PDB file of C-alpha atoms and ligand atoms in Angstrom:
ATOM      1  CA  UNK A 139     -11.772  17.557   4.193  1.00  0.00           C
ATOM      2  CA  UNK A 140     -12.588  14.716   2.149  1.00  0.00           C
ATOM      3  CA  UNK A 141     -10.429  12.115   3.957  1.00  0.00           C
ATOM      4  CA  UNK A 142      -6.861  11.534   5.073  1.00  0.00           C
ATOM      5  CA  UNK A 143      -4.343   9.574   4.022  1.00  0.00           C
ATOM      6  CA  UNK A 144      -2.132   7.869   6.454  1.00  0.00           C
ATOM      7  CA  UNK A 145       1.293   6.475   5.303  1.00  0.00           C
ATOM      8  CA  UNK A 146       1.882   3.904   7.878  1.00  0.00           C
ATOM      9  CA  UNK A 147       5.371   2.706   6.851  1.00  0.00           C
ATOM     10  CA  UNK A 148       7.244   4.114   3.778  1.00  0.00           C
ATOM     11  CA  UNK A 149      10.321   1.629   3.711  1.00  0.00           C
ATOM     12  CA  UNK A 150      10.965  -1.050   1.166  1.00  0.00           C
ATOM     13  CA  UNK A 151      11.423  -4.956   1.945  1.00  0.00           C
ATOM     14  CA  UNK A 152      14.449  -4.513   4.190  1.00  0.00           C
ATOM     15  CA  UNK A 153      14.114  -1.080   5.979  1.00  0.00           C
ATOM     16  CA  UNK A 154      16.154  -0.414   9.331  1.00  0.00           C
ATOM     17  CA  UNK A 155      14.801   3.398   9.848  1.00  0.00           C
ATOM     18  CA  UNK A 156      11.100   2.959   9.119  1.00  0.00           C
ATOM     19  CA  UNK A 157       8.504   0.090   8.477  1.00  0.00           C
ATOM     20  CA  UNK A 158       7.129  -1.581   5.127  1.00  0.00           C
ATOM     21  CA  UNK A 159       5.313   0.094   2.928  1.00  0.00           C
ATOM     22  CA  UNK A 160       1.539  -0.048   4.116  1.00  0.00           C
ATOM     23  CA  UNK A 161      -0.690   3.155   4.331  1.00  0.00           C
ATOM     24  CA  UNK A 162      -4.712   3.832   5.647  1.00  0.00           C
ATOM     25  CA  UNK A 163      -7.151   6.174   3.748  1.00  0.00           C
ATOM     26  CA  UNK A 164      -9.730   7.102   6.482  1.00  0.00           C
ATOM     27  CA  UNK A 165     -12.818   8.709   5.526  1.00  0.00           C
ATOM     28  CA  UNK A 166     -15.679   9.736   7.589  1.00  0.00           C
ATOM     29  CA  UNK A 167     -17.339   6.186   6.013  1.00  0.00           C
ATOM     30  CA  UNK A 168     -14.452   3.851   6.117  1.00  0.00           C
ATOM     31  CA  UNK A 169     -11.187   3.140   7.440  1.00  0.00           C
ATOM     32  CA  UNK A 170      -9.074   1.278   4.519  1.00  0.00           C
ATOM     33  CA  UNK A 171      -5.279  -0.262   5.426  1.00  0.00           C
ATOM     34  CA  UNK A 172      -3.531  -1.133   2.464  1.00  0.00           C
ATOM     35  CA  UNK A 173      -1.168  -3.545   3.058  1.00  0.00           C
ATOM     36  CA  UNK A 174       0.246  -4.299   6.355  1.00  0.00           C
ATOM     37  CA  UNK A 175       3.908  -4.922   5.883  1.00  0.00           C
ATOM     38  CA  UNK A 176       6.347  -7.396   6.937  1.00  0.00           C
ATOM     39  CA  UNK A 177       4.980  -8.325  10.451  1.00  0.00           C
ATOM     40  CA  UNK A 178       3.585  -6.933  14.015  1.00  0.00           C
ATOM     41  CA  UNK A 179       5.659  -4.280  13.774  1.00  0.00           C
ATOM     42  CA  UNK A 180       1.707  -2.999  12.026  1.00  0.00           C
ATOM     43  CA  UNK A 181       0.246  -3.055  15.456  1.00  0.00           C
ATOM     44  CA  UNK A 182       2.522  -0.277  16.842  1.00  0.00           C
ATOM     45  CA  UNK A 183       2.504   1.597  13.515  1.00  0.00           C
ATOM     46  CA  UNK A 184      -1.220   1.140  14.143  1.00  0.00           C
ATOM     47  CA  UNK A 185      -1.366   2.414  17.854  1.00  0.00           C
ATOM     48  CA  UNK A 186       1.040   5.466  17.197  1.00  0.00           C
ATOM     49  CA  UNK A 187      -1.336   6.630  14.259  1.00  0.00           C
ATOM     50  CA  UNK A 188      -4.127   6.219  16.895  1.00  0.00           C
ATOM     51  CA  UNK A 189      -5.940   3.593  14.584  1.00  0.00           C
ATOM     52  CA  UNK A 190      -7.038   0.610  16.507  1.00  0.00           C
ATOM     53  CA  UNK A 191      -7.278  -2.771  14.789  1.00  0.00           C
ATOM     54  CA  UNK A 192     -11.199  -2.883  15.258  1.00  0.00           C
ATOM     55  CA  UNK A 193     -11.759   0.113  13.806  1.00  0.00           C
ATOM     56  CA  UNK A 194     -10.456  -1.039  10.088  1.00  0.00           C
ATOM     57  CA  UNK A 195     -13.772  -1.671   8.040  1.00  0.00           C
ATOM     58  CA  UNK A 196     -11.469  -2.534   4.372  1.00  0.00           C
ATOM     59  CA  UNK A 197      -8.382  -4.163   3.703  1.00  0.00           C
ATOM     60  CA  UNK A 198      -6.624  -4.415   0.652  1.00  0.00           C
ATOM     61  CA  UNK A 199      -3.402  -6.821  -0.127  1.00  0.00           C
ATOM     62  CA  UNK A 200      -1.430  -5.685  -2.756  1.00  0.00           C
ATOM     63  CA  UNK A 201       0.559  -8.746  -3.467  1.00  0.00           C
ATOM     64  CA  UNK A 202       1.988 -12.051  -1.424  1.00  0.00           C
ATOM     65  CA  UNK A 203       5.314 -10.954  -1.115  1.00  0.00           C
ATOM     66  CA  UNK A 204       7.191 -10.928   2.758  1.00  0.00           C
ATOM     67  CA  UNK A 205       7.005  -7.486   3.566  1.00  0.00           C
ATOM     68  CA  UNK A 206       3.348  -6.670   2.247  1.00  0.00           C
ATOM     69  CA  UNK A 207       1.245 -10.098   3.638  1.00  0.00           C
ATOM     70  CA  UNK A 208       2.829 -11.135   6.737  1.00  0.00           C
ATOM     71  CA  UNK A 209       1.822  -8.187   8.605  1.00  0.00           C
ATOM     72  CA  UNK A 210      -1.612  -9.531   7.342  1.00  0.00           C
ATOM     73  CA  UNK A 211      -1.308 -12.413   8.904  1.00  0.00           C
ATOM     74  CA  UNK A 212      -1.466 -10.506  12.545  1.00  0.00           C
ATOM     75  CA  UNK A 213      -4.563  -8.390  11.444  1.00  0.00           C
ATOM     76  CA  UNK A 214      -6.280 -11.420  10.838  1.00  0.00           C
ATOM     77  CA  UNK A 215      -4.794 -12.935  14.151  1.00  0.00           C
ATOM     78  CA  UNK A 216      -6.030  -9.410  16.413  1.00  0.00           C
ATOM     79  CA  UNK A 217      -9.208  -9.922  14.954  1.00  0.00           C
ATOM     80  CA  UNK A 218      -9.682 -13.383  16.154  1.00  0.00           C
ATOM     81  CA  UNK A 219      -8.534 -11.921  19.200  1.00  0.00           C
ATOM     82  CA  UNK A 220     -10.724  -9.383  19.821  1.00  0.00           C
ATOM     83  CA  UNK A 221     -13.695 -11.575  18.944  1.00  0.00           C
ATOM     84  CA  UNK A 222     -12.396 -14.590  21.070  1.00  0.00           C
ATOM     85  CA  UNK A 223     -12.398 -11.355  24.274  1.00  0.00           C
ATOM     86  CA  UNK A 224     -15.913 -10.931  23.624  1.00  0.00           C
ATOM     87  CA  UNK A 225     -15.989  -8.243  21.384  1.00  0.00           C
ATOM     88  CA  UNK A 226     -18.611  -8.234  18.556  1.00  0.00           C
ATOM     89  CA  UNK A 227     -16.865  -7.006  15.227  1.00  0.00           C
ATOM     90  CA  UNK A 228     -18.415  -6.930  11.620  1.00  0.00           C
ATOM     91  CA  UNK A 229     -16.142  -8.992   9.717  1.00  0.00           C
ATOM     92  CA  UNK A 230     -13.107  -7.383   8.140  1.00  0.00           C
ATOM     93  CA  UNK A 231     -13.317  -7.418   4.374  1.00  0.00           C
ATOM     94  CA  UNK A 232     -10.229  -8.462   2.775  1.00  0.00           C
ATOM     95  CA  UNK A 233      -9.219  -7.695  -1.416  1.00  0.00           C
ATOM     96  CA  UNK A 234      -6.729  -9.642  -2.834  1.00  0.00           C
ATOM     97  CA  UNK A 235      -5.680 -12.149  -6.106  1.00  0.00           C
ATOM     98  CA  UNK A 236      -6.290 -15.228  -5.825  1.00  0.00           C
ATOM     99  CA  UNK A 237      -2.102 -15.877  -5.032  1.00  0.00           C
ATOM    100  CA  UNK A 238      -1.878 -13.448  -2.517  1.00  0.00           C
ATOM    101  CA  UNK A 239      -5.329 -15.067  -0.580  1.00  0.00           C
ATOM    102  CA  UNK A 240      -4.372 -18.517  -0.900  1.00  0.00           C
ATOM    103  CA  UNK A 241      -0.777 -17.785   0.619  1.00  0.00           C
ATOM    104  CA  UNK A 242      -2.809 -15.093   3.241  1.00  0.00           C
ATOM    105  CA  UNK A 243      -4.927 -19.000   4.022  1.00  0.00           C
ATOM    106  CA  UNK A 244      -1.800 -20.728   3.896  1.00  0.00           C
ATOM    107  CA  UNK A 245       0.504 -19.420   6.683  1.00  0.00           C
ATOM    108  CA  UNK A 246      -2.697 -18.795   9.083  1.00  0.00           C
ATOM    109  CA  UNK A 247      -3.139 -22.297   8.467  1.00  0.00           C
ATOM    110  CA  UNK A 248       0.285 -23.235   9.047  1.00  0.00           C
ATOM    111  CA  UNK A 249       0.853 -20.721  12.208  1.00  0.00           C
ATOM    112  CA  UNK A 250      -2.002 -20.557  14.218  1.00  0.00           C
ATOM    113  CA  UNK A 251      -4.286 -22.585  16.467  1.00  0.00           C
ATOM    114  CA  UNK A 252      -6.763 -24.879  14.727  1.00  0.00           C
ATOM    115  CA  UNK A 253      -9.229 -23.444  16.932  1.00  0.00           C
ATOM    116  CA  UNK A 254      -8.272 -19.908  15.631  1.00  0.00           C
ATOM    117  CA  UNK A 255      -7.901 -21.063  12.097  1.00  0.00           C
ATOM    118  CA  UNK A 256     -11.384 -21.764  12.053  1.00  0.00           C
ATOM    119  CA  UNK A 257     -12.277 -18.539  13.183  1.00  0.00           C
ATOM    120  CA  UNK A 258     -11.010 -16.800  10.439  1.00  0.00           C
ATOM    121  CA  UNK A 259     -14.262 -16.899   8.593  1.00  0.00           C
ATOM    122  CA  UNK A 260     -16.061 -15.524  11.145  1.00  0.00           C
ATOM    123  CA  UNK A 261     -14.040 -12.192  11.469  1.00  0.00           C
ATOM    124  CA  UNK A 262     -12.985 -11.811   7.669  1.00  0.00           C
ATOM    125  CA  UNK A 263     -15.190 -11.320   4.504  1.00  0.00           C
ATOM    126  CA  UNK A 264     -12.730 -12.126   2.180  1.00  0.00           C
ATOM    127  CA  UNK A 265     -12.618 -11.220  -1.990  1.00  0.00           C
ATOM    128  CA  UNK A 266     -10.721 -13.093  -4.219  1.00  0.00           C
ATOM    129  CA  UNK A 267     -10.307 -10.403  -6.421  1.00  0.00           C
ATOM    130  CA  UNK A 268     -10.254 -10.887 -10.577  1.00  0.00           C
ATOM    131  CA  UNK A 269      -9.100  -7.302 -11.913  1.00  0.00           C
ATOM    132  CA  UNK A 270     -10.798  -5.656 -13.437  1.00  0.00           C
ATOM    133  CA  UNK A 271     -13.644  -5.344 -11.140  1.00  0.00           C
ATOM    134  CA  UNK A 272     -15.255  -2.408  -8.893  1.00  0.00           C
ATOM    135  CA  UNK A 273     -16.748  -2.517  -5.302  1.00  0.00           C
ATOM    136  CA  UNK A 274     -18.402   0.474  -3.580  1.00  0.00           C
ATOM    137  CA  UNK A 275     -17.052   1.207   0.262  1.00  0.00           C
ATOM    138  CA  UNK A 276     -18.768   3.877   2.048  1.00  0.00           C
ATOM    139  CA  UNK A 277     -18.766   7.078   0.045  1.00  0.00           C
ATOM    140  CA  UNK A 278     -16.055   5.545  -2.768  1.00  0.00           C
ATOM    141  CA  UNK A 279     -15.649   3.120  -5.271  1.00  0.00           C
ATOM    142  CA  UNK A 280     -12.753   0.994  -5.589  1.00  0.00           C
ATOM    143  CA  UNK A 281     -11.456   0.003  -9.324  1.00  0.00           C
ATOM    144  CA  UNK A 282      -9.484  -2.815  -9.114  1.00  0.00           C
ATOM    145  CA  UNK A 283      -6.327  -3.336 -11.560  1.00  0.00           C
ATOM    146  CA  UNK A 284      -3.665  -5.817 -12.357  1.00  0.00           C
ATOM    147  CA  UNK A 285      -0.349  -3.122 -12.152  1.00  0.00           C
ATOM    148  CA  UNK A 286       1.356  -5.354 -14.501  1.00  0.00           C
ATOM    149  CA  UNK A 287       4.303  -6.071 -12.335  1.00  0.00           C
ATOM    150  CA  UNK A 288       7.046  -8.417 -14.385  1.00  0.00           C
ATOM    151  CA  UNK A 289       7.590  -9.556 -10.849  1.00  0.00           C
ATOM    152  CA  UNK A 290       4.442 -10.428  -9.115  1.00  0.00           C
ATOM    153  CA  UNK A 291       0.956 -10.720 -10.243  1.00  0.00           C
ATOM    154  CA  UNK A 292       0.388  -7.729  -8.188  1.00  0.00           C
ATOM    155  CA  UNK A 293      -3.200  -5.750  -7.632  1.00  0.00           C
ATOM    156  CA  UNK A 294      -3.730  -2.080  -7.899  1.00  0.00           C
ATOM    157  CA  UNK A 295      -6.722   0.390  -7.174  1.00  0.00           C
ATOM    158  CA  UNK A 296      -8.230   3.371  -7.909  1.00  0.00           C
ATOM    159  CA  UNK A 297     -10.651   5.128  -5.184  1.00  0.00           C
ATOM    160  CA  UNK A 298     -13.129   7.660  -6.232  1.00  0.00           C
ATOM    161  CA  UNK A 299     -14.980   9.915  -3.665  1.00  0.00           C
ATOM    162  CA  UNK A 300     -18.327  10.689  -4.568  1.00  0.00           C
ATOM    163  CA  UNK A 301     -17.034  14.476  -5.283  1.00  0.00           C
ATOM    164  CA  UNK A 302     -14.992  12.947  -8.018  1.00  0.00           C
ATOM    165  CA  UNK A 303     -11.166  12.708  -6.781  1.00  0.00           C
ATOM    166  CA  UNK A 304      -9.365   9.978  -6.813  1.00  0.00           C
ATOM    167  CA  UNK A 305      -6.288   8.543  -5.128  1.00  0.00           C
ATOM    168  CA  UNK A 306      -4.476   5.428  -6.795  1.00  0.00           C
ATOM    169  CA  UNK A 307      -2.635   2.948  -5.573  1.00  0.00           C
ATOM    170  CA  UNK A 308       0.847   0.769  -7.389  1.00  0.00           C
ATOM    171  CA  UNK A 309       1.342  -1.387  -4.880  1.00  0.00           C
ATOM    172  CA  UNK A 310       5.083  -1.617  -4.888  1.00  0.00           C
ATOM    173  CA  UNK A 311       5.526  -1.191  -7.912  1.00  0.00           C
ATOM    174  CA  UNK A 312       6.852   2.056  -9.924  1.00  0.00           C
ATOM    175  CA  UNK A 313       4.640   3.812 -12.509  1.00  0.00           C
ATOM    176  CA  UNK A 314       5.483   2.298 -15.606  1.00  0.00           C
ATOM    177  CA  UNK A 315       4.558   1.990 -19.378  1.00  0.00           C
ATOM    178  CA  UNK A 316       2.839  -0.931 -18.480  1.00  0.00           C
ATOM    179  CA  UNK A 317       0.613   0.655 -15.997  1.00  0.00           C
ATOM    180  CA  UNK A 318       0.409   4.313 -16.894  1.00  0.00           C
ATOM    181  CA  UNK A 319      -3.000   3.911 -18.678  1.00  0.00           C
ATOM    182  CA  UNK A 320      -4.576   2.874 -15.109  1.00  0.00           C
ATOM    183  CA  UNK A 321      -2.556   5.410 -12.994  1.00  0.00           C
ATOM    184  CA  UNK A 322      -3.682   8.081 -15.887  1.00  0.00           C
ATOM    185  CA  UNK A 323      -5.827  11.354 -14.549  1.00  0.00           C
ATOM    186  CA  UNK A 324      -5.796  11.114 -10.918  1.00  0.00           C
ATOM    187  CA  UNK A 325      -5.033  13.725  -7.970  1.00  0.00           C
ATOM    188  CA  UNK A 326      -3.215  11.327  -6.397  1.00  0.00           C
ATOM    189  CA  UNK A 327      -0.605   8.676  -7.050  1.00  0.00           C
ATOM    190  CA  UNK A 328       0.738   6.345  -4.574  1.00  0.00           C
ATOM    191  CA  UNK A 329       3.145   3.836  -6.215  1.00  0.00           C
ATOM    192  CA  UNK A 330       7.122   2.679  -4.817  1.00  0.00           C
ATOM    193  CA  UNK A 331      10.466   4.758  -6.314  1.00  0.00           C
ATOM    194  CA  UNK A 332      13.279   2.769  -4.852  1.00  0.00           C
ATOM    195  CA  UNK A 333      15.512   5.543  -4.970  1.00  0.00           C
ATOM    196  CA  UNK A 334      16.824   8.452  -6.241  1.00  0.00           C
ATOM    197  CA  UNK A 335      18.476   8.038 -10.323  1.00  0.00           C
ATOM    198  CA  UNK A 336      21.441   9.935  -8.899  1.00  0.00           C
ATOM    199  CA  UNK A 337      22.027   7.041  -6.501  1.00  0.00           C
ATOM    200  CA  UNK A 338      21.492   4.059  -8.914  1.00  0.00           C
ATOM    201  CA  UNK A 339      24.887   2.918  -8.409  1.00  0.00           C
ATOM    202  CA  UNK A 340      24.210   2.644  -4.941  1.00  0.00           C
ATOM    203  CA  UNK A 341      20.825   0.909  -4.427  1.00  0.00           C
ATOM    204  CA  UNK A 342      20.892  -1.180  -7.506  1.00  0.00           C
ATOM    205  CA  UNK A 343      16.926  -0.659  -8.033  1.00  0.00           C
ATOM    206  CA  UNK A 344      16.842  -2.375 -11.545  1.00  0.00           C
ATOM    207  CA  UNK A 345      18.159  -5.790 -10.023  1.00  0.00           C
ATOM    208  CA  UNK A 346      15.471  -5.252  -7.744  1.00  0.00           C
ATOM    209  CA  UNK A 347      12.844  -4.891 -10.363  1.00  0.00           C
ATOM    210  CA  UNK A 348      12.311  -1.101  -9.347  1.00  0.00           C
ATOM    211  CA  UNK A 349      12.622   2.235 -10.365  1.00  0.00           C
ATOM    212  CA  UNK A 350      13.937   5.343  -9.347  1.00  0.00           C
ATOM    213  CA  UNK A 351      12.434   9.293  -8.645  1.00  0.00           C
ATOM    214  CA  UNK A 352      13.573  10.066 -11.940  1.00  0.00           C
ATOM    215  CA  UNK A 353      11.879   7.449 -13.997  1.00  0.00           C
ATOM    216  CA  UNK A 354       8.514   7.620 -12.057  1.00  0.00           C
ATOM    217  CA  UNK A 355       8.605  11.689 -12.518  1.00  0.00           C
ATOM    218  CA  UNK A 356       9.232  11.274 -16.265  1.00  0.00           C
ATOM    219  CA  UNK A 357       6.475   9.110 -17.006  1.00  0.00           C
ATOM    220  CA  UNK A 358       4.007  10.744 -13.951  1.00  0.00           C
ATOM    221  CA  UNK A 359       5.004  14.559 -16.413  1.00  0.00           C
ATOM    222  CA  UNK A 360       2.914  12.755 -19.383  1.00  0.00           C
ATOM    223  CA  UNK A 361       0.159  11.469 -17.243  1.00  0.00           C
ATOM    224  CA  UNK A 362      -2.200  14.000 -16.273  1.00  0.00           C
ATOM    225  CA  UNK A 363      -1.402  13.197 -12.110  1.00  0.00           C
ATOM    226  CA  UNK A 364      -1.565  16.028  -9.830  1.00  0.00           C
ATOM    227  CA  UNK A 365       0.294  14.985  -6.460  1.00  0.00           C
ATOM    228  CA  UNK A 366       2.696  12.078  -6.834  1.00  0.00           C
ATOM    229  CA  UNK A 367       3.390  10.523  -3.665  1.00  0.00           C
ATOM    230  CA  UNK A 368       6.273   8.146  -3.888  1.00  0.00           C
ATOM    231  CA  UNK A 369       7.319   5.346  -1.117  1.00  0.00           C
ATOM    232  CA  UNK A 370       8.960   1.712  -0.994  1.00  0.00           C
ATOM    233  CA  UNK A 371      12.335   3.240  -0.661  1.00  0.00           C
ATOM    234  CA  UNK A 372      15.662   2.847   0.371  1.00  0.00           C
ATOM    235  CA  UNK A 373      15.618   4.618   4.137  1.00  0.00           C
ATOM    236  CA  UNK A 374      19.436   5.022   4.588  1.00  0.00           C
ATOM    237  CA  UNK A 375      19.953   8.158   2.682  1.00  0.00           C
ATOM    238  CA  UNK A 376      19.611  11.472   5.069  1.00  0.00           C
ATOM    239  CA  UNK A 377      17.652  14.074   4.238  1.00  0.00           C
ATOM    240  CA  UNK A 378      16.037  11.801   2.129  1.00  0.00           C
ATOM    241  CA  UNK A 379      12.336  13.856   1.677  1.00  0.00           C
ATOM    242  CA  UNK A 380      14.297  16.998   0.776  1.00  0.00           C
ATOM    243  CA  UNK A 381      16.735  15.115  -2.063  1.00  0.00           C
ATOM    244  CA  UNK A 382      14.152  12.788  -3.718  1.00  0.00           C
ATOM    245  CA  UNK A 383      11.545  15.778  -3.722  1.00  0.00           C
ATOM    246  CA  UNK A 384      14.419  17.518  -5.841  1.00  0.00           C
ATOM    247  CA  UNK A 385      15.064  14.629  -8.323  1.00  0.00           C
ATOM    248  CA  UNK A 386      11.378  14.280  -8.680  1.00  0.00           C
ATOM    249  CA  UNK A 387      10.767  18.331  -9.736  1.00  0.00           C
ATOM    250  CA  UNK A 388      13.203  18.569 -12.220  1.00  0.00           C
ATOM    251  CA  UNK A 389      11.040  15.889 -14.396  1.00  0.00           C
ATOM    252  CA  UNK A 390       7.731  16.401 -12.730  1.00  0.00           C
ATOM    253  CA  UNK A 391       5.576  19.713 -12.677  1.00  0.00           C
ATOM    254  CA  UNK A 392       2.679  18.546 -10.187  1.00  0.00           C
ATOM    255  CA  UNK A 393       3.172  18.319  -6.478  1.00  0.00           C
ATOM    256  CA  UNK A 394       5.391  15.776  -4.905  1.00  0.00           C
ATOM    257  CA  UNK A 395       5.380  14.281  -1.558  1.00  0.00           C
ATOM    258  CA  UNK A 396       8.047  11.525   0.116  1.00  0.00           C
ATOM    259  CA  UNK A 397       6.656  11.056   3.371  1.00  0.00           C
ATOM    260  CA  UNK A 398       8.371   9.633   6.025  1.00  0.00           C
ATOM    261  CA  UNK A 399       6.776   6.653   8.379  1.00  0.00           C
ATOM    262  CA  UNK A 400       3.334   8.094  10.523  1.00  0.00           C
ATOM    263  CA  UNK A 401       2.942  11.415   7.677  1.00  0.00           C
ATOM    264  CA  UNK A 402      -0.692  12.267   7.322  1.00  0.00           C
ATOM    265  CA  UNK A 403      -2.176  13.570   4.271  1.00  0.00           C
ATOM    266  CA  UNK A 404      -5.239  15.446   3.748  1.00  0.00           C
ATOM    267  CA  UNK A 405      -6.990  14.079   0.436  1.00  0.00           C
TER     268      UNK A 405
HETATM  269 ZN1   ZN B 507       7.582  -4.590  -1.327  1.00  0.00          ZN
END
C-alpha cells in the first residue's frame, strides 16, 4: 500500500449529518490534511480517525470560503498550543493563494491572543502559493493549479507518488470544462458533486455554483480518470452512497466512490 486516503468530512457548507468537506492522504512520509472545514468540529473528526494534530507534516487550503478555512484557524490555534505545553513541533507547512492566506492571517489576528498571534510563525511555514508551481513532500510531488472556479479563486493539486499514481484534488469545485485539462489522466479524482441530476429540483446546485453526479460523470467518461471520488454534497438524502454511485455509472465507466464522513481509502 502506497498510502491512504482519509475523507474526514464529506458534507457541503451547511451539512447536519456529517462535517465539511476536508480529507488526509497519509503516506508512510507525510501526513497531508486538505482543508479543515468549517470549525473545531476538525479536532474530533481528527481524534476519531486516530490522527493527532501534531502528527500533520502538510496542509493545504483550498480556498477562503467558511466551511474550508475556519477549521484552519483551530489547526493553527492547537499548534500554538501544543508548542506553548512544551512540546517541540517542526513547523506545519501551510499551501494556499494569496486570498485564502491573508484571510487565514486575518481572523487569527482578529481572534486570538496577541501573544498567540505572534506565535504563529513559529509553528507554521506558510506558502503563498502562485499556481502553477510544484513542491516535493516526502515521497510525492505536489502540482499546484488554479481549478478555475467562477466563484472563488480557488487552488487545486495533483500528487504524484514516486511509483507514478496520482490522486487530484478540485477543491469544492465540480470537474468542469474549465478544469478538465488539469484533472486529465489520473487514478484518482477528488472534486465536490452537490447532488444527484435526478434531484436538481431539490438541491438547486446551479444557484449554488455546483454540479451534480451526472455532469461530473459525463465529463470524468472523456477524461482518462480511473476512480472518481465525489464529495461536498447534500447529506439529507438516505441511502445516499448507493443512489449517487448509480447516477454516476450510467455516465461513467471507471470506479466510483461517495464516501461517507471517517471512509478510508487505500491509494
Ligand atoms: Zn465548500
Amino acid at each position: 500500500m502506497v498510502a491512504r486516503l482519509i475523507m474526514l468530512g464529506t458534507g457541503s457548507a451547511f451539512p447536519t449529518h456529517s462535517y465539511n468537506s476536508c480529507f488526509i492522504i497519509k503516506s508512510d512520509h507525510f501526513t497531508l490534511l486538505a482543508d479543515a472545514g468549517g470549525g473545531n468540529g476538525i479536532f474530533e473528526r481528527l481524534e476519531r480517525a486516530g490522527i493527532a494534530p501534531a502528527e500533520l507534516t502538510h496542509f493545504v487550503i483550498s480556498h477562503a470560503h467558511t466551511d474550508h478555512i475556519l477549521g484552519a484557524v483551530w489547526i493553527v490555534r492547537a499548534r500554538i498550543n501544543l508548542v506553548k505545553s512544551g512540546k517541540t513541533l517542526p513547523p506545519l507547512h501551510i499551501y494556499a493563494n494569496e486570498p485564502t492566506v491573508s484571510a487565514l492571517i486575518e481572523i487569527c489576528r482578529l481572534t486570538f491572543l496577541d501573544s498567540y498571534f505572534s506565535m504563529i510563525k513559529d509553528v507554521t511555514d506558510i506558502h503563498v502559493i502562485n499556481p502553477p508551481s510544484q513542491i516535493v513532500v516526502g515521497n510525492a510531488t505536489v502540482d499546484f493549479f488554479d481549478v478555475m472556479s467562477e466563484n472563488v479563486k480557488q487552488l487545486g493539486f495533483r500528487l504524484t507518488f514516486t511509483d507514478g499514481r496520482s490522486i487530484v484534488s478540485l477543491g469544492d469545485e465540480a470537474l468542469t470544462q474549465q478544469n478538465r485539462e488539469a484533472a486529465k489522466n489520473t487514478d484518482y479524482l477528488i472534486c465536490g458533486a452537490f447532488c444527484r441530476y435526478a434531484d436538481r429540483d431539490i438541491f438547486h446546485p446551479y444557484e449554488k455554483h455546483h454540479l451534480t453526479v451526472k455532469d461530473v460523470a459525463k465529463t470524468a467518461q472523456r477524461c482518462d480518470i480511473k476512480h472518481l471520488i465525489l464529495y461536498h454534497s447534500e447529506d439529507s438524502t438516505i441511502e445516499k452512497q448507493e443512489k449517487y454511485a448509480h447516477e454516476a455509472s450510467a455516465y461513467f465507466s471507471g470506479k466510483v466512490t461517495i464516501p461517507a464522513d471517517l471512509d478510508i481509502i487505500d491509494l
